[in-house]
Coordinates of C-alpha atoms in Angstrom, one line a residue:
Chain A
X19 CA 109.2 53.3 87.9
X20 CA 112.5 53.3 85.7
X21 CA 113.1 57.1 85.8
X22 CA 115.1 59.1 83.6
X23 CA 116.3 63.0 84.0
X24 CA 116.9 65.2 81.1
X25 CA 118.2 68.6 82.2
X26 CA 120.9 68.5 85.4
X27 CA 121.0 71.9 86.4
X28 CA 120.6 73.1 89.9
X29 CA 117.0 72.1 90.1
X30 CA 117.6 68.7 87.9
X31 CA 120.3 67.4 90.0
X32 CA 118.6 67.9 93.0
X33 CA 115.7 65.9 91.6
X34 CA 118.0 63.3 90.2
X35 CA 119.9 62.6 93.4
X36 CA 116.3 62.0 95.7
X37 CA 115.1 60.1 93.0
X38 CA 118.2 57.9 92.9
X39 CA 118.1 57.8 97.0
X40 CA 114.5 56.2 96.4
X41 CA 115.7 53.9 93.9
X42 CA 113.9 55.2 91.2
X43 CA 116.6 56.9 89.2
X44 CA 117.5 54.8 85.9
X45 CA 119.2 56.9 83.0
X46 CA 120.9 60.6 83.3
X47 CA 121.2 63.0 80.2
X48 CA 122.6 66.8 80.3
X49 CA 123.3 68.7 76.8
X50 CA 126.4 69.7 78.6
X51 CA 128.2 66.2 79.4
X52 CA 130.3 67.1 82.3
X53 CA 127.3 67.7 84.7
X54 CA 125.9 64.3 83.8
X55 CA 129.3 62.5 84.0
X56 CA 129.5 63.9 87.7
X57 CA 126.1 62.8 88.7
X58 CA 126.7 59.0 87.2
X59 CA 129.9 58.9 89.0
X60 CA 128.4 60.1 92.3
X61 CA 125.4 57.7 91.9
X62 CA 127.1 54.9 89.8
X63 CA 123.6 55.4 87.4
X64 CA 124.2 55.3 83.7
X65 CA 124.5 58.6 81.7
X66 CA 122.7 58.0 78.6
X67 CA 124.7 59.1 75.5
X68 CA 121.3 60.8 73.6
X69 CA 117.9 61.6 74.7
X70 CA 116.8 59.2 72.7
X71 CA 118.5 56.4 74.1
X72 CA 117.3 57.8 77.9
X73 CA 113.7 57.9 76.5
X74 CA 113.6 54.3 74.9
X75 CA 115.0 52.7 78.4
X76 CA 112.5 54.5 81.0
X77 CA 109.0 54.4 82.0
X78 CA 109.3 58.0 83.6
X79 CA 110.9 60.7 81.7
X80 CA 111.7 63.9 83.6
X81 CA 112.5 67.0 82.1
X82 CA 114.2 70.1 83.9
X83 CA 115.2 72.6 81.4
X84 CA 115.0 76.6 81.2
X85 CA 112.5 77.6 78.2
X86 CA 109.7 76.8 76.3
X87 CA 111.5 76.3 73.1
X88 CA 114.0 73.9 75.3
X89 CA 111.2 71.9 76.2
X90 CA 109.7 71.6 72.6
X91 CA 112.9 70.4 71.4
X92 CA 113.4 67.8 74.0
X93 CA 109.9 66.5 73.3
X94 CA 110.4 66.5 69.4
X95 CA 113.6 64.5 70.1
X96 CA 112.4 61.9 72.2
X97 CA 108.8 61.4 70.9
X98 CA 109.7 58.7 68.5
X99 CA 111.5 56.8 71.3
X100 CA 108.6 56.7 73.7
X101 CA 105.8 54.1 73.8
X102 CA 102.0 54.1 75.1
X103 CA 103.6 52.9 78.6
X104 CA 105.9 56.1 78.9
X105 CA 104.8 59.1 81.1
X106 CA 106.6 62.3 80.4
X107 CA 106.8 64.8 83.3
X108 CA 107.9 68.4 82.5
X109 CA 109.2 70.2 85.9
X110 CA 110.3 73.2 83.9
X111 CA 108.4 76.6 84.2
X112 CA 106.8 77.5 80.8
X113 CA 103.6 78.3 79.4
X114 CA 100.4 76.5 79.6
X115 CA 100.4 76.7 75.8
X116 CA 103.6 75.2 75.7
X117 CA 102.6 72.4 78.0
X118 CA 99.5 71.6 75.7
X119 CA 101.7 71.4 72.6
X120 CA 103.8 69.2 74.4
X121 CA 101.5 66.9 75.3
X122 CA 100.0 66.8 71.7
X123 CA 103.5 66.2 70.4
X124 CA 103.7 63.1 72.7
X125 CA 99.9 61.9 72.0
X126 CA 101.2 61.0 68.7
X127 CA 103.5 58.2 70.3
X128 CA 100.4 57.7 72.8
X129 CA 102.8 58.8 75.5
X130 CA 101.3 60.3 78.7
X131 CA 102.0 64.0 79.7
X132 CA 102.1 65.9 83.0
X133 CA 103.0 69.5 83.1
X134 CA 104.7 69.6 86.9
X135 CA 106.3 73.0 87.5
X136 CA 108.0 72.8 90.9
X137 CA 108.5 75.6 93.6
X138 CA 110.8 75.4 96.7
X139 CA 114.3 76.7 95.2
X140 CA 117.5 74.9 95.0
X141 CA 117.1 74.1 98.5
X142 CA 113.7 72.2 98.2
X143 CA 115.2 70.2 95.2
X144 CA 118.1 69.1 97.2
X145 CA 116.2 68.1 100.2
X146 CA 113.1 66.6 98.2
X147 CA 110.7 69.1 99.7
X148 CA 109.4 70.8 96.8
X149 CA 106.3 72.0 96.0
X150 CA 104.5 70.2 92.7
X151 CA 101.7 71.7 90.8
X152 CA 100.3 69.2 88.4
X153 CA 98.4 69.5 85.2
X154 CA 97.2 66.2 83.1
X155 CA 95.0 63.4 83.5
X156 CA 94.0 62.0 87.2
X157 CA 94.6 58.3 85.9
X158 CA 98.2 59.5 84.5
X159 CA 98.7 61.7 87.9
X160 CA 98.2 58.4 90.1
X161 CA 100.4 56.3 88.1
X162 CA 103.1 59.0 88.6
X163 CA 102.5 60.0 92.2
X164 CA 104.6 57.6 94.2
X165 CA 107.7 58.3 91.9
X166 CA 107.1 61.9 92.2
X167 CA 106.9 61.7 96.2
X168 CA 110.8 61.2 96.0
X169 CA 111.3 64.8 95.3
X170 CA 108.1 66.9 96.4
X171 CA 107.0 67.0 99.6
X172 CA 103.7 68.1 98.1
X173 CA 102.1 67.4 95.1
X174 CA 98.9 68.9 94.3
X175 CA 96.9 67.6 90.8
X176 CA 95.5 71.2 89.7
X177 CA 93.6 70.2 86.8
X178 CA 93.9 69.2 83.0
X179 CA 97.3 69.8 80.8
X180 CA 98.5 73.2 81.2
X181 CA 97.0 73.8 84.7
X182 CA 100.1 72.8 86.8
X183 CA 102.2 75.8 84.6
X184 CA 98.9 77.9 85.5
X185 CA 99.3 77.5 88.9
X186 CA 103.2 78.3 88.7
X187 CA 102.5 81.5 87.3
X188 CA 100.4 82.1 90.2
X189 CA 103.3 81.5 92.3
X190 CA 105.7 83.3 90.6
X191 CA 103.4 86.3 90.7
X192 CA 103.3 86.3 94.5
X193 CA 107.2 85.4 94.5
X194 CA 107.7 88.8 92.7
X195 CA 105.8 90.6 94.8
X196 CA 107.1 89.2 98.1
X197 CA 110.6 89.8 96.3
X198 CA 109.5 93.7 96.3
X199 CA 108.0 93.7 99.6
X200 CA 111.4 92.3 101.1
X201 CA 113.7 94.4 99.2
X202 CA 111.9 97.4 100.0
X203 CA 111.2 97.0 103.9
X204 CA 115.0 95.6 104.2
X205 CA 116.3 98.8 102.2
X206 CA 113.9 101.0 104.4
X207 CA 115.5 99.6 107.8
X208 CA 119.0 99.5 106.5
X209 CA 118.8 103.3 105.4
X210 CA 117.3 104.1 109.1
X211 CA 120.6 102.5 110.5
X212 CA 118.8 99.5 112.4
X213 CA 120.9 96.6 113.2
X214 CA 119.1 94.6 110.5
X215 CA 120.0 91.0 111.6
X216 CA 118.0 91.6 114.8
X217 CA 115.2 93.2 112.4
X218 CA 115.1 90.3 110.3
X219 CA 115.1 87.8 113.7
X220 CA 112.1 89.3 114.8
X221 CA 109.8 90.1 112.0
X222 CA 110.5 86.7 110.4
X223 CA 108.1 85.5 113.2
X224 CA 105.3 87.7 113.1
X225 CA 102.5 88.4 110.4
X226 CA 105.4 89.3 107.7
X227 CA 107.0 85.8 107.8
X228 CA 107.7 84.3 104.8
X229 CA 110.1 82.0 103.1
X230 CA 111.8 84.3 101.0
X231 CA 113.2 86.4 104.0
X232 CA 114.1 83.3 105.9
X233 CA 116.2 81.8 102.8
X234 CA 117.3 85.2 101.4
X235 CA 117.1 88.1 104.1
X236 CA 120.9 87.6 105.3
X237 CA 122.2 87.1 102.1
X238 CA 121.2 89.8 100.4
X239 CA 121.9 91.9 103.4
X240 CA 125.5 90.9 102.9
X241 CA 125.6 91.7 99.4
X242 CA 125.5 87.5 98.3
X243 CA 123.1 87.3 95.2
X244 CA 125.1 83.9 94.2
X245 CA 122.9 81.1 95.5
X246 CA 119.4 80.7 94.1
X247 CA 116.7 81.7 91.2
X248 CA 118.0 83.8 88.6
X249 CA 116.9 86.5 87.5
X250 CA 117.0 86.2 83.9
X251 CA 114.6 82.9 84.3
X252 CA 112.0 85.0 86.6
X253 CA 112.2 87.6 83.7
X254 CA 111.2 84.8 81.1
X255 CA 108.5 83.6 83.7
X256 CA 106.7 86.8 84.3
X257 CA 106.7 87.8 80.5
X258 CA 104.7 84.6 80.3
X259 CA 102.2 85.7 83.5
X260 CA 101.8 89.3 82.3
X261 CA 100.8 87.6 78.6
X262 CA 98.3 85.4 80.6
X263 CA 97.0 88.2 82.8
X264 CA 96.4 90.6 79.8
X265 CA 94.0 87.9 78.3
X266 CA 91.8 88.1 81.1
X267 CA 92.5 91.8 81.3
X268 CA 94.0 92.0 84.7
X269 CA 96.5 94.8 85.4
X270 CA 99.6 93.9 87.6
X271 CA 101.8 97.1 88.1
X272 CA 104.0 95.5 90.3
X273 CA 105.3 93.0 87.9
X274 CA 105.6 95.2 85.3
X275 CA 107.5 97.3 87.5
X276 CA 109.4 94.3 88.2
X277 CA 109.7 93.2 85.0
X278 CA 111.8 96.9 84.4
X279 CA 113.9 96.6 87.2
X280 CA 115.2 92.9 86.2
X281 CA 116.1 94.3 82.7
X282 CA 118.2 97.1 84.4
X283 CA 120.0 94.2 86.4
X284 CA 120.5 92.3 83.4
X285 CA 122.0 95.3 81.7
X286 CA 124.4 95.5 84.3
X287 CA 125.1 92.0 83.7
X288 CA 123.4 90.7 87.0
X289 CA 120.9 88.4 85.1
X290 CA 122.6 85.1 86.3
X291 CA 122.2 86.2 90.0
X292 CA 119.8 85.5 92.6
X293 CA 116.4 87.7 92.3
X294 CA 117.3 89.0 95.5
X295 CA 119.7 91.1 93.9
X296 CA 116.5 93.8 93.3
X297 CA 117.8 94.6 96.8
X298 CA 121.0 96.3 95.4
X299 CA 119.0 98.2 93.1
X300 CA 117.0 99.8 95.6
X301 CA 120.0 100.0 98.2
X302 CA 121.7 102.1 95.9
X303 CA 118.9 104.6 95.2
X304 CA 119.5 106.2 98.3
Chain B
X118 CA 105.7 91.6 137.9
X119 CA 102.1 93.3 138.8
X120 CA 100.8 93.7 135.6
X121 CA 98.1 96.4 134.1
X122 CA 96.6 96.2 130.8
X123 CA 95.4 99.8 129.1
X124 CA 93.5 99.1 126.1
X125 CA 91.4 95.7 125.8
X126 CA 90.6 95.6 121.7
X127 CA 91.5 92.3 119.9
X128 CA 95.2 92.6 120.4
X129 CA 95.1 94.1 124.2
X130 CA 92.5 91.3 125.2
X131 CA 94.5 88.3 123.8
X132 CA 97.8 89.9 125.4
X133 CA 95.9 90.3 128.9
X134 CA 94.4 86.9 128.7
X135 CA 98.0 85.6 128.6
X136 CA 99.6 87.5 131.0
X137 CA 96.7 86.2 133.2
X138 CA 97.5 82.5 132.4
X139 CA 101.3 83.5 133.8
X140 CA 99.9 84.9 136.8
X141 CA 101.2 88.4 135.9
X142 CA 97.8 90.2 135.6
X143 CA 96.7 92.5 138.1
X144 CA 94.4 95.1 136.7
X145 CA 92.3 96.2 133.6
X146 CA 91.2 99.4 132.3
X147 CA 89.4 100.1 128.9
X148 CA 88.2 103.2 127.6
X149 CA 84.8 101.5 127.0
X150 CA 84.0 100.0 130.3
X151 CA 82.2 96.7 129.1
X152 CA 85.2 95.2 127.6
X153 CA 87.2 95.8 130.8
X154 CA 84.2 94.1 132.7
X155 CA 84.0 91.1 130.4
X156 CA 87.3 90.3 130.8
X157 CA 87.5 91.1 134.6
X158 CA 84.7 88.7 134.9
X159 CA 86.6 85.8 132.3
X160 CA 89.7 86.0 134.7
X161 CA 88.5 87.2 138.3
X162 CA 91.1 90.3 137.9
X163 CA 90.0 93.5 139.2
X164 CA 89.0 96.2 136.7
X165 CA 90.2 99.5 137.4
X166 CA 88.0 102.4 137.6
X167 CA 90.5 105.0 136.0
X168 CA 94.0 104.6 134.2
X169 CA 95.3 106.6 137.2
X170 CA 94.0 104.0 139.6
X171 CA 95.6 101.0 137.6
X172 CA 98.7 103.0 137.3
X173 CA 99.3 103.7 141.3
X174 CA 98.9 99.8 141.6
X175 CA 101.1 98.0 138.6
X176 CA 104.8 97.6 138.4
X177 CA 104.8 97.1 134.4
X178 CA 101.6 99.1 132.9
X179 CA 101.2 97.6 129.4
X180 CA 99.5 100.0 126.7
X181 CA 97.8 98.6 123.5
X182 CA 95.7 101.3 121.7
X183 CA 95.4 102.6 118.0
X184 CA 97.0 106.2 117.3
X185 CA 100.0 108.0 118.3
X186 CA 97.5 110.8 120.5
X187 CA 96.2 108.1 122.2
X188 CA 99.2 106.8 123.7
X189 CA 100.3 110.4 124.8
X190 CA 97.0 111.0 126.3
X191 CA 97.4 107.9 128.2
X192 CA 100.7 108.2 129.4
X193 CA 100.1 112.2 130.0
X194 CA 97.0 110.6 132.4
X195 CA 99.1 108.2 134.1
X196 CA 102.9 109.9 134.2
X197 CA 101.5 111.6 137.8
X198 CA 100.7 108.2 139.0
X199 CA 104.2 106.4 138.3
X200 CA 107.0 106.0 140.2
X201 CA 110.9 105.4 139.2
X202 CA 109.7 101.5 139.8
X203 CA 107.2 101.8 137.0
X204 CA 107.9 100.3 133.9
X205 CA 105.5 101.5 131.1
X206 CA 105.7 99.3 127.8
X207 CA 103.8 100.5 124.7
X208 CA 102.7 97.5 122.2
X209 CA 101.0 100.2 119.8
X210 CA 102.2 100.9 116.6
X211 CA 103.2 104.7 116.6
X212 CA 105.8 106.9 115.2
X213 CA 109.5 106.5 117.0
X214 CA 108.9 110.6 117.7
X215 CA 106.0 109.1 119.6
X216 CA 107.8 106.8 121.4
X217 CA 110.5 109.4 122.3
X218 CA 107.7 111.8 123.4
X219 CA 106.5 109.4 125.6
X220 CA 109.9 108.5 127.3
X221 CA 110.3 111.9 128.2
X222 CA 106.9 112.4 129.3
X223 CA 107.4 109.4 131.7
X224 CA 110.9 110.5 132.8
X225 CA 109.6 113.4 134.5
X226 CA 108.0 110.7 137.2
X227 CA 111.5 108.5 136.7
X228 CA 109.3 106.0 135.5
X229 CA 110.9 103.7 132.5
X230 CA 110.1 103.1 128.9
X231 CA 109.7 100.5 126.4
X232 CA 108.4 100.9 122.8
X233 CA 107.4 97.3 122.0
X234 CA 105.0 96.9 118.9
X235 CA 103.9 93.5 118.0
X236 CA 103.5 91.7 115.0
X237 CA 101.5 88.2 114.6
X238 CA 97.5 89.2 114.6
X239 CA 95.0 88.6 116.6
X240 CA 96.0 84.9 116.2
X241 CA 99.2 85.8 117.4
X242 CA 97.9 88.0 120.6
X243 CA 95.6 84.8 121.4
X244 CA 98.2 82.5 121.2
X245 CA 101.0 84.3 123.2
X246 CA 102.8 83.9 120.3
X247 CA 103.6 87.2 119.0
X248 CA 106.8 88.6 117.9
X249 CA 107.6 92.0 120.0
X250 CA 110.6 94.5 118.6
X251 CA 111.7 96.6 121.7
X252 CA 113.4 100.1 121.8
X253 CA 114.6 101.4 125.1
X254 CA 117.5 100.7 127.7
X255 CA 119.1 97.5 127.9
X256 CA 118.6 97.3 131.7
X257 CA 114.6 97.8 131.6
X258 CA 114.5 95.4 129.1
X259 CA 116.0 92.9 131.0
X260 CA 113.9 94.0 133.8
X261 CA 110.8 93.6 131.9
X262 CA 111.8 90.4 129.8
X263 CA 110.1 87.6 132.0
X264 CA 106.6 89.5 132.0
X265 CA 106.7 89.8 128.1
X266 CA 107.5 86.0 127.5
X267 CA 103.9 85.5 128.6
X268 CA 102.8 87.2 125.5
X269 CA 105.5 87.2 122.8
X270 CA 107.2 83.9 121.6
X271 CA 110.5 86.3 120.3
X272 CA 111.6 89.2 121.8
X273 CA 113.9 91.3 120.3
X274 CA 115.8 94.3 121.9
X275 CA 116.6 96.3 118.6
X276 CA 118.2 99.7 120.4
X277 CA 117.4 102.5 122.0
X278 CA 113.9 104.2 122.3
X279 CA 112.1 104.4 119.3
X280 CA 114.1 101.7 117.5
X281 CA 111.0 99.0 118.2
X282 CA 108.8 101.5 116.4
X283 CA 111.0 101.8 113.4
X284 CA 111.7 97.9 113.2
X285 CA 107.4 97.7 113.4
X286 CA 107.9 100.2 110.2
X287 CA 110.1 97.7 108.3
X288 CA 107.6 94.9 109.4
X289 CA 104.4 97.3 107.8
X290 CA 106.2 97.7 104.9
X291 CA 106.9 94.1 104.2
X292 CA 103.2 93.2 105.3
X293 CA 101.7 95.9 102.9
X294 CA 104.1 94.3 99.7
X295 CA 102.8 90.9 100.7
X296 CA 99.6 91.5 100.9
X297 CA 99.8 93.2 97.4
X298 CA 101.6 89.8 96.4
X299 CA 99.2 87.6 97.6
X300 CA 96.0 89.5 96.4
X301 CA 97.6 90.3 92.8
X302 CA 98.5 86.2 92.3
X303 CA 95.2 85.0 93.8
X304 CA 93.0 87.4 91.7
X305 CA 94.9 86.2 88.9
X306 CA 94.7 82.9 89.6
X307 CA 90.6 83.3 89.9
X308 CA 90.7 85.0 86.7
X309 CA 92.3 81.9 85.3
X310 CA 89.5 79.8 86.7
X311 CA 91.7 77.6 88.4
X312 CA 90.6 75.6 91.3
X313 CA 92.2 78.0 94.1
X314 CA 91.9 75.8 97.2
X315 CA 94.4 73.3 95.5
X316 CA 96.5 76.1 94.1
X317 CA 96.6 77.8 97.9
X318 CA 97.7 74.1 99.4
X319 CA 100.5 73.8 97.1
X320 CA 102.0 77.4 96.5
X321 CA 102.0 77.7 100.5
X322 CA 104.8 74.9 100.5
X323 CA 107.2 76.6 98.3
X324 CA 108.8 79.6 97.9
X325 CA 106.1 81.7 97.9
X326 CA 105.3 80.4 101.2
X327 CA 104.2 83.0 103.9
X328 CA 102.0 83.7 107.0
X329 CA 99.4 85.9 105.1
X330 CA 98.7 83.0 102.5
X331 CA 98.2 80.7 105.3
X332 CA 96.0 82.9 107.6
X333 CA 94.3 84.8 104.9
X334 CA 94.4 83.2 101.7
X335 CA 91.4 81.3 102.0
X336 CA 89.2 83.8 103.8
X337 CA 89.8 86.1 101.2
X338 CA 89.0 84.0 98.5
X339 CA 85.7 83.3 100.3
X340 CA 84.8 87.0 100.3
X341 CA 85.3 87.1 104.3
X342 CA 87.2 90.3 105.8
X343 CA 85.7 90.3 109.2
X344 CA 88.6 89.0 111.2
X345 CA 92.1 90.4 111.3
X346 CA 94.0 93.7 110.8
X347 CA 92.0 96.6 110.1
X348 CA 92.7 98.4 106.7
X349 CA 92.1 102.1 108.6
X350 CA 95.3 100.9 111.1
X351 CA 97.2 99.4 108.6
X352 CA 96.6 102.9 106.3
X353 CA 97.7 104.9 109.5
X354 CA 101.2 102.7 109.9
X355 CA 102.0 103.3 106.2
X356 CA 101.7 107.2 106.8
X357 CA 104.3 107.0 109.5
X358 CA 106.4 105.0 107.2
X359 CA 106.3 107.0 104.2
X360 CA 107.2 110.2 106.0
X361 CA 110.1 108.2 107.6
X362 CA 111.1 106.8 104.0
X363 CA 111.1 110.7 102.4
X364 CA 113.4 111.5 105.4
X365 CA 115.8 108.9 103.9
X366 CA 115.0 109.7 100.3
X367 CA 113.7 106.3 99.8
X368 CA 110.9 105.7 97.3
X369 CA 108.5 103.3 98.2
X370 CA 106.1 103.3 95.2
X371 CA 104.2 100.1 96.1
X372 CA 103.3 101.7 99.5
X373 CA 102.3 104.9 98.0
X374 CA 100.1 102.7 95.5
X375 CA 98.8 100.6 98.8
X376 CA 97.6 103.9 100.8
X377 CA 95.7 104.9 97.7
X378 CA 93.6 101.4 97.4
X379 CA 93.1 101.5 101.3
X380 CA 91.9 104.9 100.6
X381 CA 89.4 103.6 98.3
X382 CA 88.4 101.0 100.4
X383 CA 87.7 103.5 103.5
X384 CA 85.8 105.4 101.0
X385 CA 83.8 102.4 99.9
X386 CA 83.0 102.1 103.9
X387 CA 85.7 99.1 104.3
X388 CA 88.0 100.5 106.5
X389 CA 87.0 98.6 109.6
X390 CA 87.9 95.1 107.3
X391 CA 90.9 93.2 107.1
X392 CA 93.8 94.5 105.0
X393 CA 93.2 91.2 102.6
X394 CA 89.9 93.1 101.6
X395 CA 92.4 94.5 99.0
X396 CA 91.4 91.4 97.1
X397 CA 88.0 92.4 96.6
X398 CA 89.2 95.6 94.6
X399 CA 91.5 93.6 92.4
X400 CA 88.8 91.0 91.5
X401 CA 86.3 93.7 90.6
X402 CA 88.7 95.3 88.5
X403 CA 88.2 92.3 86.0

């Protein structure tokens, strides 16, 4: 399917490259032009001069932006240019409500929509091995599926529009808790003076095994929080989660504590760092 | 090496069977005789009538019991029967201090000691795929290593006596945090009414991937907390951890909260259940 990508950050760029490897990438657009220019040069795929131009020329439009309002802005812009044959797939992490609004805006042009947030980090985006959780109609999911296999190793249709984002909220709560678990445990081991390289090697093979320890354990011990998932973005996601949790009367004290710690990191100018920067807060509590 | 196993609970029995498969198992002992009888019948390996008999007849003695005092009791009993050629390997999870006491008791008989707690659950014990974290001298570690490969896929020598247990404390803190992360997130998803089988399938492949979700996710959703790691044992381990953390002035609020929740489960008669029973507490908060 002729696919266009709007939003070429670390996640969007990785997905665009994998779509290109599978012969699907047809157009590129990014608000900041130089990112699109770089990828256009690398792939030979034409950069679109506007979102509207991209939308008019693609069968599948994949969006990868940061915040709820960004998604709404993009679909308001492209809605007049899409047709009944267009599928818009939003891989951003936003609220279920934003997903439903987005679908409604596109429905005016009779275009189809899938909310399809992903997990697996920038590594997963680069490798094409993301996990993708999809909300929308089963028929639209079936039409888009083959193209999406270029970017995700696991694609699950969760339910109607918005349920992909609800599933991602489950994921983001789990990631926050695991961040707490790993940073608490490694700060504890470091305070005891253990050889932490050896500790990580062995506990990563037992019942504490997890993706975050494998991918962020050694970097956090080294004080390297550059690559990964930004504190300010996880903070935004967790605000969505706590609002959803309040609606079902579920207390999430660990998530509330995580939000407070992330705000402390952001106040210290660490909002652009990977979420494993939580380790620094704990280590300096000593 | 002629190996005897003292303590044939779920973990000890799995380790004994794997030692047998590799031709190391020489003697079996359990306080409750029928467990030893069952394994003796299954393996054809002789059951010892007493710990002392086992100790006098084995080069490597592997201990798998529950509590600190149990370990001390066992080594007090076997110390008079061991020699300078004996290596005692304690796979129980106890404090570093207990490990050092144990080594001192055995040193009177010139026997060697390794603290070698394991992680990987009853599944890992059955499969011989445990992660083992070892404290003690490098020379003793080297002598015992080949035998221990029968039960563990990853064996790491962390440092001197007690450091195996310190590493296990890091592991247990991480496991507690991951239990919180997974039970919070799944309770949240269930409260939203999502198809949780699909949710688990997809988030288990992204950045939230972890052993606990893979091995306990579906059983906890089904309300099955029978198999696994007992609440009362993790409670005991976490008490050791919080004492160690106080000594290095590290606050562990999530572990303190976990201890309170485990005590509530124990008060409700759930102390023998798997630690994923925490899910029940959260789900019934609705």
